[in-house]
Each structure stands twice: as structure tokens, then as C-alpha cells.
Amino acid sequence: MQKLLTALLAAAAVAGFAAPAMAQSRIKDIAAIEGVRTNQLVGYGLVVGLNGTGDSLRNCPFTRQSLEGMTERLGVNIRGTNANSKNIAAIMVTAELPPFATPGSRIDVSVSSMCDAKSLLGGTLLVTSLQGADGQVYAVAQGSIQTGAVSAAGASGSSVTRGVPTAGRIAAGATVERETGFELANMNEVRLTLRNPDFTTAQRVAAIINQTYPSSALAENGTVIALRAPAQMGMAGFISRVENLAVEVDAPAKVIIDEVNGVIVMGDQVRVSTVAIAHGNLTVSVQETPLVSQPEPFSRGQTAVVPQSNVEITEETGTQMRIVGGSTSLSTLVNGLNALGVSPRDMISILQAIKAAGALQADIEVM
């Protein structure tokens, strides 16, 4: 009994000092189902009810044509009349159709002015059909526009504008009329696509799925993993279980550099071979001190300005070479680079020099 207790205490001590487990991510956060996506919709329509901030019909012929066509369909003929309303505007309507949206469901739409309207505040969008890339109508939009902007003008021409009053949004402003026709339940096989392609991650995803559902996943390449639902299990239920499995994500060693803002981002796999670095600052200062040369009284000389320059060159001394590299973790590498005591912009030059020396085991990507 005493030996067993001693063994358990030893195991607990080893577990307490063990290295922390690698961070894992759910499959749903790193991959998407091929074909399950949103679809962009677009339409052209009219907004009415504007408080004198709409299009000028003289400058916007398509707004006039749309107004004439709309009134004709309603039994009113205004062709040839001198209509000069400022309460109407031509707009473009855009929306995103979610996957598996069914007829009758509501989606949000965005509206944007096409001509010289000053504001869409208080306007109402008339019935507008929204089409997909195939030319089919998938939704119909209508409703009051909310711009979230403020615009005011005075008689003298001064004005104040906050936000963008010529663009707005209608919450739940469109009704879905047609489905996309993606029949997931009738599919025998689906494909997962990694958002960040990587062969190692793809193999790990397939392995973790096969541990739970044998012979259900196959990594076709670094991006695609084919899935086949087990017998007596629907595809939707199978995907819901698969996407909640946790997997350790791998990524290539890469250093991202934004030279404009002085930003450096390094991945966990970045390593630097042992290298010695010395960094010194050279400052050149030029100071101009103009002097006035004044001639003696009653002399024939002229007053003149004589330039005088003082040039100084200062170089930081006492900078010693520091050994950086041989790191086994990202924290060790960062501590070694921070020991140089340089700014982020100087760090960019140092990393590029280390890469040129062949000591940086990572790719550098400059934004």
C-alpha cells in the first residue's frame, strides 16, 4: 500500500511539472463545408419620402425614367410633364443570402444612393427585387431606411455632416422568395476546406475524425478533407459532431513585417540560429547660424549675411555584439531580440539582415 501511494505521488509530481498541452482549435473554426456559403444579391430601386434631399431629375435621367415607369405601372402617365421632385432618389440595394435560407425568412439589406441625393434619411424603399449572379430573383426588399447619420445645412451654404447620409440599412428588410437548392441531406460525401491550407493540419484533421468515426475522412491535399457519413447517421448530424472535434493546428514559420507602421508579427515556429549582432546609431546634425556683416561707418562696404554651418557627427559607442539565437521557443527568441534594446523599426532591419545571413529559419512577408 505504501509503495502504491509513493508511485501515485511521483506520478502527480511528474504531471505537475509536465509541459502545458498545445492549444487546440475546433474544426468548425479552421475549416468550412464546401458549398455552404452566403450568396450576394443586388437590385435597383427607388426611395421616396425624402425631405427635399433626393436626386435632381434634370441631372439624373435614370431616376426620371424609373419614376415614369413606376407611375405607368400604377396607372399614372407623367411622360412629357415638367416633374422636378426632390423627394425621390435612385439607389442600389445589396444583401447576402445566408446558406439554407428558406422562402419567407427575412434578411437585412443595405441601400446606397446612385446620383446626387444629399441624404436618404427618412426615406422609404419601394418594392425591389434582388437578383443573384445567375439572374434569378431570390428576395424582395421594401421598408424604411435607417442611415445613422446627421446632416444639416444653412441658408448661407454652410453645412454639417456626420456619418454617410447617402447610405443606409433596412433591418430584416427583405423576404426570401427562392432557395439556393443546396441539398445537404441528399449528399453522400462532403468536403471540408481549410481556411489556412497546410498538409500537416489536414492530416491531423483526418486522423482525429477517423479516431471517432473510422474510415470517414480522407485528406485529399493540404486544403481539402473528404468526409463520408457513417451508416445510419445523417449528413447534418455527422457534420455537427465533426465540427466540434478539437485539433492542434500547425502553421509554417513566418515573420510578417509592416514597415509603414513598424509592426512585427512572428509565428510560434520561428527560430533563429545562433548569430552575433551589433547595432549602433549614427547621428548627423547640421545647424545653420547666419551672421550679419556690417561695414564701418562712412565706408563703401555693404551689409551682407554670411552663412555659418556647424556639422556634428555622433556615433553611439559602447555597443557590444550580442549573441542571439539557438532558441527553442518563441519567448526565448523574443527575449533575445529585446535584449538588443532597439526600436521596432530597427528590429525590422535586424531581422532582414539575419535572414540575409541565413540564420532566420522563417519566411519574411512584407506588407
Tab-separated table of C-alpha atoms in Angstrom:
chain	number	residue	atom	x	y	z
A	1	MET	CA	0.000	0.000	0.000
A	2	GLN	CA	2.841	2.368	0.853
A	3	LYS	CA	4.581	1.599	-2.444
A	4	LEU	CA	1.354	2.325	-4.358
A	5	LEU	CA	0.941	5.680	-2.570
A	6	THR	CA	4.540	6.592	-3.334
A	7	ALA	CA	4.034	5.763	-7.023
A	8	LEU	CA	0.877	7.893	-7.189
A	9	LEU	CA	2.636	10.872	-5.597
A	10	ALA	CA	5.522	10.543	-8.040
A	11	ALA	CA	3.110	10.424	-10.995
A	12	ALA	CA	1.311	13.516	-9.710
A	13	ALA	CA	4.604	15.382	-9.370
A	14	VAL	CA	5.608	14.473	-12.910
A	15	ALA	CA	2.222	15.592	-14.212
A	16	GLY	CA	2.541	18.881	-12.343
A	17	PHE	CA	5.876	19.688	-13.986
A	18	ALA	CA	4.876	18.448	-17.417
A	19	ALA	CA	4.856	20.884	-20.337
A	20	PRO	CA	1.480	22.527	-20.997
A	21	ALA	CA	-0.612	20.989	-23.739
A	22	MET	CA	-0.592	22.681	-27.128
A	23	ALA	CA	-3.535	24.930	-27.874
A	24	GLN	CA	-6.238	23.248	-29.912
A	25	SER	CA	-8.988	24.639	-32.110
A	26	ARG	CA	-12.347	23.277	-33.119
A	27	ILE	CA	-12.627	22.048	-36.685
A	28	LYS	CA	-15.534	24.474	-37.275
A	29	ASP	CA	-13.151	27.391	-36.544
A	30	ILE	CA	-10.461	26.360	-39.025
A	31	ALA	CA	-12.480	24.832	-41.866
A	32	ALA	CA	-15.677	25.351	-43.848
A	33	ILE	CA	-18.044	22.983	-45.651
A	34	GLU	CA	-17.661	23.245	-49.406
A	35	GLY	CA	-20.844	24.722	-50.897
A	36	VAL	CA	-22.210	26.036	-47.581
A	37	ARG	CA	-21.742	29.751	-48.107
A	38	THR	CA	-23.558	33.061	-48.472
A	39	ASN	CA	-24.656	34.417	-51.858
A	40	GLN	CA	-24.554	38.081	-52.851
A	41	LEU	CA	-27.753	39.698	-54.092
A	42	VAL	CA	-28.183	43.056	-55.834
A	43	GLY	CA	-31.089	45.157	-57.039
A	44	TYR	CA	-32.041	48.614	-58.326
A	45	GLY	CA	-34.866	50.579	-56.778
A	46	LEU	CA	-36.348	53.919	-55.763
A	47	VAL	CA	-36.535	55.660	-52.410
A	48	VAL	CA	-39.396	58.087	-51.822
A	49	GLY	CA	-40.411	60.391	-48.969
A	50	LEU	CA	-37.143	62.350	-48.778
A	51	ASN	CA	-37.356	65.851	-47.333
A	52	GLY	CA	-36.060	67.694	-50.409
A	53	THR	CA	-32.746	65.791	-50.289
A	54	GLY	CA	-33.347	63.461	-53.223
A	55	ASP	CA	-31.985	63.354	-56.782
A	56	SER	CA	-32.275	66.247	-59.185
A	57	LEU	CA	-34.302	64.830	-62.080
A	58	ARG	CA	-32.505	67.116	-64.532
A	59	ASN	CA	-29.108	65.695	-63.581
A	60	CYS	CA	-30.241	62.092	-63.095
A	61	PRO	CA	-32.047	60.840	-66.231
A	62	PHE	CA	-32.285	57.260	-64.954
A	63	THR	CA	-34.148	58.495	-61.872
A	64	ARG	CA	-36.684	60.255	-64.130
A	65	GLN	CA	-37.075	57.153	-66.323
A	66	SER	CA	-37.590	54.966	-63.244
A	67	LEU	CA	-40.187	57.374	-61.873
A	68	GLU	CA	-42.065	57.440	-65.185
A	69	GLY	CA	-42.007	53.640	-65.477
A	70	MET	CA	-43.208	53.156	-61.896
A	71	THR	CA	-46.110	55.582	-62.239
A	72	GLU	CA	-47.168	54.000	-65.556
A	73	ARG	CA	-47.420	50.600	-63.885
A	74	LEU	CA	-49.644	52.232	-61.278
A	75	GLY	CA	-51.894	53.773	-63.952
A	76	VAL	CA	-50.489	57.337	-63.985
A	77	ASN	CA	-48.805	58.824	-67.061
A	78	ILE	CA	-46.364	61.663	-66.334
A	79	ARG	CA	-44.292	61.478	-69.527
A	80	GLY	CA	-43.707	64.897	-71.032
A	81	THR	CA	-44.581	66.744	-67.834
A	82	ASN	CA	-42.209	69.091	-66.035
A	83	ALA	CA	-41.710	66.883	-62.967
A	84	ASN	CA	-38.982	68.278	-60.753
A	85	SER	CA	-39.451	66.456	-57.468
A	86	LYS	CA	-36.586	66.384	-54.976
A	87	ASN	CA	-38.170	63.740	-52.755
A	88	ILE	CA	-37.116	60.675	-54.747
A	89	ALA	CA	-33.741	59.002	-55.287
A	90	ALA	CA	-32.385	56.075	-57.284
A	91	ILE	CA	-30.471	53.587	-55.160
A	92	MET	CA	-28.692	50.246	-55.334
A	93	VAL	CA	-29.757	47.555	-52.892
A	94	THR	CA	-27.371	44.808	-51.759
A	95	ALA	CA	-27.830	41.837	-49.444
A	96	GLU	CA	-26.281	38.499	-48.536
A	97	LEU	CA	-28.419	35.381	-48.748
A	98	PRO	CA	-27.433	33.017	-45.907
A	99	PRO	CA	-26.953	29.312	-46.641
A	100	PHE	CA	-30.123	27.205	-46.350
A	101	ALA	CA	-32.354	30.322	-46.229
A	102	THR	CA	-35.956	29.246	-46.840
A	103	PRO	CA	-38.786	31.200	-48.503
A	104	GLY	CA	-40.401	33.576	-46.048
A	105	SER	CA	-37.328	34.204	-43.916
A	106	ARG	CA	-36.112	37.801	-43.507
A	107	ILE	CA	-32.641	39.203	-44.247
A	108	ASP	CA	-31.024	42.624	-43.848
A	109	VAL	CA	-30.359	44.866	-46.847
A	110	SER	CA	-28.099	47.849	-47.494
A	111	VAL	CA	-29.026	50.782	-49.743
A	112	SER	CA	-26.718	53.326	-51.414
A	113	SER	CA	-27.506	56.401	-53.481
A	114	MET	CA	-26.577	56.388	-57.186
A	115	CYS	CA	-26.857	60.070	-58.144
A	116	ASP	CA	-26.760	63.464	-56.411
A	117	ALA	CA	-29.108	62.862	-53.470
A	118	LYS	CA	-27.993	64.696	-50.345
A	119	SER	CA	-29.455	62.280	-47.800
A	120	LEU	CA	-31.628	59.153	-47.588
A	121	LEU	CA	-32.756	59.959	-44.043
A	122	GLY	CA	-36.472	59.313	-43.591
A	123	GLY	CA	-36.891	57.655	-46.999
A	124	THR	CA	-38.853	54.517	-47.799
A	125	LEU	CA	-37.599	51.894	-50.222
A	126	LEU	CA	-40.228	50.730	-52.694
A	127	VAL	CA	-40.585	47.060	-53.654
A	128	THR	CA	-37.252	45.999	-55.161
A	129	SER	CA	-36.355	42.548	-56.464
A	130	LEU	CA	-32.904	41.233	-55.534
A	131	GLN	CA	-31.117	39.005	-58.025
A	132	GLY	CA	-28.233	36.599	-57.730
A	133	ALA	CA	-25.312	36.095	-60.099
A	134	ASP	CA	-27.484	33.728	-62.186
A	135	GLY	CA	-30.097	36.445	-62.838
A	136	GLN	CA	-32.781	34.746	-60.723
A	137	VAL	CA	-34.793	36.702	-58.130
A	138	TYR	CA	-34.082	35.342	-54.646
A	139	ALA	CA	-35.562	38.073	-52.418
A	140	VAL	CA	-37.771	41.169	-52.445
A	141	ALA	CA	-36.924	44.232	-50.342
A	142	GLN	CA	-39.017	47.115	-49.008
A	143	GLY	CA	-39.072	49.273	-45.889
A	144	SER	CA	-37.923	52.407	-44.075
A	145	ILE	CA	-34.240	53.305	-44.298
A	146	GLN	CA	-32.066	53.948	-41.251
A	147	THR	CA	-28.880	55.874	-42.055
A	148	GLY	CA	-27.419	56.517	-38.607
A	149	ALA	CA	-26.083	59.837	-39.961
A	150	VAL	CA	-26.878	63.507	-39.354
A	151	SER	CA	-26.793	66.251	-41.993
A	152	ALA	CA	-27.840	69.911	-41.655
A	153	ALA	CA	-27.357	72.968	-43.887
A	154	GLY	CA	-27.967	76.705	-43.507
A	155	ALA	CA	-29.197	79.342	-45.947
A	156	SER	CA	-25.674	80.733	-46.357
A	157	GLY	CA	-24.420	77.395	-47.704
A	158	SER	CA	-22.690	76.162	-44.554
A	159	SER	CA	-23.394	72.556	-43.645
A	160	VAL	CA	-22.508	69.935	-41.056
A	161	THR	CA	-22.476	66.202	-41.816
A	162	ARG	CA	-21.680	63.288	-39.548
A	163	GLY	CA	-21.582	59.807	-40.976
A	164	VAL	CA	-22.670	58.957	-44.523
A	165	PRO	CA	-26.278	60.073	-45.072
A	166	THR	CA	-26.362	58.706	-48.640
A	167	ALA	CA	-26.123	55.086	-47.477
A	168	GLY	CA	-28.298	53.191	-45.043
A	169	ARG	CA	-29.657	49.861	-43.913
A	170	ILE	CA	-33.023	48.184	-43.510
A	171	ALA	CA	-33.046	45.571	-40.767
A	172	ALA	CA	-34.974	42.473	-41.897
A	173	GLY	CA	-35.954	44.499	-44.943
A	174	ALA	CA	-36.098	41.675	-47.500
A	175	THR	CA	-38.148	38.499	-47.730
A	176	VAL	CA	-36.534	35.403	-49.239
A	177	GLU	CA	-38.529	34.082	-52.198
A	178	ARG	CA	-36.308	31.252	-53.502
A	179	GLU	CA	-33.888	28.691	-52.056
A	180	THR	CA	-30.426	28.140	-53.474
A	181	GLY	CA	-31.138	24.434	-53.986
A	182	PHE	CA	-28.192	23.054	-51.991
A	183	GLU	CA	-29.435	19.652	-50.780
A	184	LEU	CA	-27.050	18.669	-47.994
A	185	ALA	CA	-29.241	15.841	-46.685
A	186	ASN	CA	-29.099	14.002	-50.021
A	187	MET	CA	-25.311	14.111	-50.308
A	188	ASN	CA	-23.232	11.015	-49.586
A	189	GLU	CA	-19.956	12.919	-49.322
A	190	VAL	CA	-18.951	16.478	-48.429
A	191	ARG	CA	-15.586	18.221	-48.422
A	192	LEU	CA	-14.006	20.320	-45.699
A	193	THR	CA	-11.797	23.186	-46.881
A	194	LEU	CA	-9.175	24.606	-44.533
A	195	ARG	CA	-9.114	28.388	-44.271
A	196	ASN	CA	-5.302	28.254	-43.954
A	197	PRO	CA	-4.075	25.406	-46.165
A	198	ASP	CA	-1.477	23.157	-44.549
A	199	PHE	CA	-0.682	19.488	-45.182
A	200	THR	CA	0.084	18.743	-41.534
A	201	THR	CA	-3.160	20.290	-40.300
A	202	ALA	CA	-5.160	18.465	-42.978
A	203	GLN	CA	-3.685	15.115	-41.929
A	204	ARG	CA	-4.381	15.850	-38.259
A	205	VAL	CA	-7.995	16.748	-39.013
A	206	ALA	CA	-8.498	13.497	-40.937
A	207	ALA	CA	-6.798	11.499	-38.168
A	208	ILE	CA	-8.897	12.969	-35.336
A	209	ILE	CA	-12.106	12.316	-37.294
A	210	ASN	CA	-11.116	8.725	-38.080
A	211	GLN	CA	-10.374	8.102	-34.400
A	212	THR	CA	-14.030	8.741	-33.601
A	213	TYR	CA	-15.594	7.607	-36.895
A	214	PRO	CA	-13.260	5.086	-38.566
A	215	SER	CA	-12.736	5.369	-42.329
A	216	SER	CA	-14.867	8.521	-42.546
A	217	ALA	CA	-12.243	11.135	-43.546
A	218	LEU	CA	-9.507	11.361	-46.157
A	219	ALA	CA	-7.133	14.293	-46.630
A	220	GLU	CA	-7.039	14.833	-50.409
A	221	ASN	CA	-4.447	17.617	-50.221
A	222	GLY	CA	-3.365	20.438	-47.924
A	223	THR	CA	-6.745	22.134	-48.189
A	224	VAL	CA	-9.494	19.540	-48.734
A	225	ILE	CA	-10.615	16.721	-46.424
A	226	ALA	CA	-13.334	14.464	-47.855
A	227	LEU	CA	-15.988	13.281	-45.377
A	228	ARG	CA	-18.384	10.363	-45.698
A	229	ALA	CA	-21.088	9.943	-43.070
A	230	PRO	CA	-21.248	6.560	-41.326
A	231	ALA	CA	-24.241	4.331	-41.905
A	232	GLN	CA	-27.435	5.177	-40.027
A	233	MET	CA	-26.268	8.776	-39.486
A	234	GLY	CA	-27.492	11.811	-41.427
A	235	MET	CA	-25.014	14.180	-43.027
A	236	ALA	CA	-26.129	17.187	-40.969
A	237	GLY	CA	-25.796	15.277	-37.696
A	238	PHE	CA	-22.401	13.908	-38.733
A	239	ILE	CA	-21.093	17.385	-39.576
A	240	SER	CA	-22.354	18.788	-36.260
A	241	ARG	CA	-20.306	16.184	-34.407
A	242	VAL	CA	-17.215	16.557	-36.596
A	243	GLU	CA	-17.014	20.353	-36.398
A	244	ASN	CA	-16.807	20.256	-32.590
A	245	LEU	CA	-13.769	17.963	-32.533
A	246	ALA	CA	-10.577	19.686	-31.355
A	247	VAL	CA	-7.354	19.533	-33.360
A	248	GLU	CA	-3.901	21.058	-32.993
A	249	VAL	CA	-3.303	23.494	-35.843
A	250	ASP	CA	0.112	23.704	-37.474
A	251	ALA	CA	1.460	26.682	-39.397
A	252	PRO	CA	4.662	27.474	-41.301
A	253	ALA	CA	7.318	29.682	-39.745
A	254	LYS	CA	6.656	33.200	-40.983
A	255	VAL	CA	7.526	36.759	-39.980
A	256	ILE	CA	5.089	39.481	-41.047
A	257	ILE	CA	6.554	42.989	-41.301
A	258	ASP	CA	4.609	46.237	-41.741
A	259	GLU	CA	7.323	48.806	-42.386
A	260	VAL	CA	4.862	51.708	-42.588
A	261	ASN	CA	3.540	51.275	-39.047
A	262	GLY	CA	6.562	49.486	-37.604
A	263	VAL	CA	4.687	46.275	-36.753
A	264	ILE	CA	6.341	42.852	-36.483
A	265	VAL	CA	4.378	39.607	-36.051
A	266	MET	CA	6.154	36.260	-35.647
A	267	GLY	CA	4.663	32.794	-35.614
A	268	ASP	CA	5.337	30.224	-32.926
A	269	GLN	CA	7.553	28.160	-35.236
A	270	VAL	CA	10.042	30.970	-35.972
A	271	ARG	CA	13.591	30.087	-34.959
A	272	VAL	CA	16.936	31.890	-35.253
A	273	SER	CA	20.214	30.048	-35.475
A	274	THR	CA	22.987	31.275	-33.196
A	275	VAL	CA	24.232	34.599	-34.566
A	276	ALA	CA	26.120	37.618	-33.196
A	277	ILE	CA	24.571	41.070	-33.705
A	278	ALA	CA	25.942	44.577	-33.149
A	279	HIS	CA	23.737	47.595	-33.638
A	280	GLY	CA	24.863	51.236	-33.447
A	281	ASN	CA	23.208	54.573	-34.169
A	282	LEU	CA	24.867	57.246	-36.292
A	283	THR	CA	23.521	60.804	-35.933
A	284	VAL	CA	24.425	63.639	-38.302
A	285	SER	CA	23.444	67.144	-37.079
A	286	VAL	CA	23.673	70.228	-39.288
A	287	GLN	CA	22.978	73.638	-37.713
A	288	GLU	CA	22.840	76.874	-39.720
A	289	THR	CA	23.725	80.132	-37.881
A	290	PRO	CA	23.548	83.146	-40.227
A	291	LEU	CA	25.847	86.097	-39.305
A	292	VAL	CA	25.380	89.707	-40.392
A	293	SER	CA	28.485	91.512	-41.712
A	294	GLN	CA	28.165	95.280	-41.061
A	295	PRO	CA	30.670	97.667	-42.751
A	296	GLU	CA	32.359	100.569	-40.913
A	297	PRO	CA	30.535	103.954	-40.850
A	298	PHE	CA	31.043	106.125	-43.975
A	299	SER	CA	32.733	103.224	-45.762
A	300	ARG	CA	31.928	101.903	-49.210
A	301	GLY	CA	31.045	98.417	-47.977
A	302	GLN	CA	27.576	96.835	-47.940
A	303	THR	CA	25.711	94.931	-45.260
A	304	ALA	CA	25.708	91.199	-46.053
A	305	VAL	CA	24.525	87.982	-44.429
A	306	VAL	CA	27.282	85.411	-44.085
A	307	PRO	CA	26.070	81.801	-43.559
A	308	GLN	CA	27.836	79.722	-40.958
A	309	SER	CA	27.274	75.938	-40.724
A	310	ASN	CA	28.072	73.693	-37.801
A	311	VAL	CA	28.152	69.976	-38.691
A	312	GLU	CA	28.443	67.323	-35.991
A	313	ILE	CA	28.580	63.550	-36.364
A	314	THR	CA	27.794	61.483	-33.313
A	315	GLU	CA	28.012	57.698	-33.195
A	316	GLU	CA	26.804	55.676	-30.251
A	317	THR	CA	29.738	53.956	-28.577
A	318	GLY	CA	29.933	51.132	-26.166
A	319	THR	CA	27.617	48.911	-28.220
A	320	GLN	CA	28.742	45.341	-27.868
A	321	MET	CA	27.930	42.370	-30.028
A	322	ARG	CA	25.198	40.204	-28.561
A	323	ILE	CA	24.578	36.565	-29.294
A	324	VAL	CA	21.018	35.879	-30.351
A	325	GLY	CA	19.573	32.572	-31.492
A	326	GLY	CA	19.670	28.915	-30.699
A	327	SER	CA	16.164	29.420	-29.326
A	328	THR	CA	13.829	26.547	-28.618
A	329	SER	CA	10.704	28.687	-28.140
A	330	LEU	CA	9.244	31.940	-29.372
A	331	SER	CA	9.556	33.534	-25.926
A	332	THR	CA	13.290	32.811	-25.845
A	333	LEU	CA	13.724	34.353	-29.289
A	334	VAL	CA	11.742	37.466	-28.340
A	335	ASN	CA	13.731	37.921	-25.125
A	336	GLY	CA	16.960	37.649	-27.081
A	337	LEU	CA	15.883	40.267	-29.617
A	338	ASN	CA	14.577	42.574	-26.885
A	339	ALA	CA	17.970	42.400	-25.208
A	340	LEU	CA	19.331	44.443	-28.118
A	341	GLY	CA	17.291	47.397	-26.853
A	342	VAL	CA	16.257	48.712	-30.268
A	343	SER	CA	13.050	50.187	-31.655
A	344	PRO	CA	10.622	48.139	-33.789
A	345	ARG	CA	11.811	49.862	-36.978
A	346	ASP	CA	15.434	48.953	-36.178
A	347	MET	CA	14.242	45.442	-35.347
A	348	ILE	CA	12.875	45.165	-38.885
A	349	SER	CA	16.302	45.916	-40.334
A	350	ILE	CA	17.929	43.440	-37.941
A	351	LEU	CA	15.514	40.639	-38.902
A	352	GLN	CA	16.106	41.281	-42.590
A	353	ALA	CA	19.861	41.190	-42.007
A	354	ILE	CA	19.557	37.924	-40.054
A	355	LYS	CA	17.536	36.469	-42.930
A	356	ALA	CA	20.211	37.568	-45.412
A	357	ALA	CA	22.817	35.834	-43.249
A	358	GLY	CA	20.811	32.598	-43.440
A	359	ALA	CA	20.219	32.451	-39.693
A	360	LEU	CA	16.462	33.153	-39.686
A	361	GLN	CA	14.572	29.888	-40.183
A	362	ALA	CA	11.360	31.508	-41.423
A	363	ASP	CA	9.885	33.349	-44.378
A	364	ILE	CA	9.637	37.135	-44.219
A	365	GLU	CA	6.496	38.706	-45.700
A	366	VAL	CA	6.492	42.490	-46.055
A	367	MET	CA	3.051	44.090	-46.105
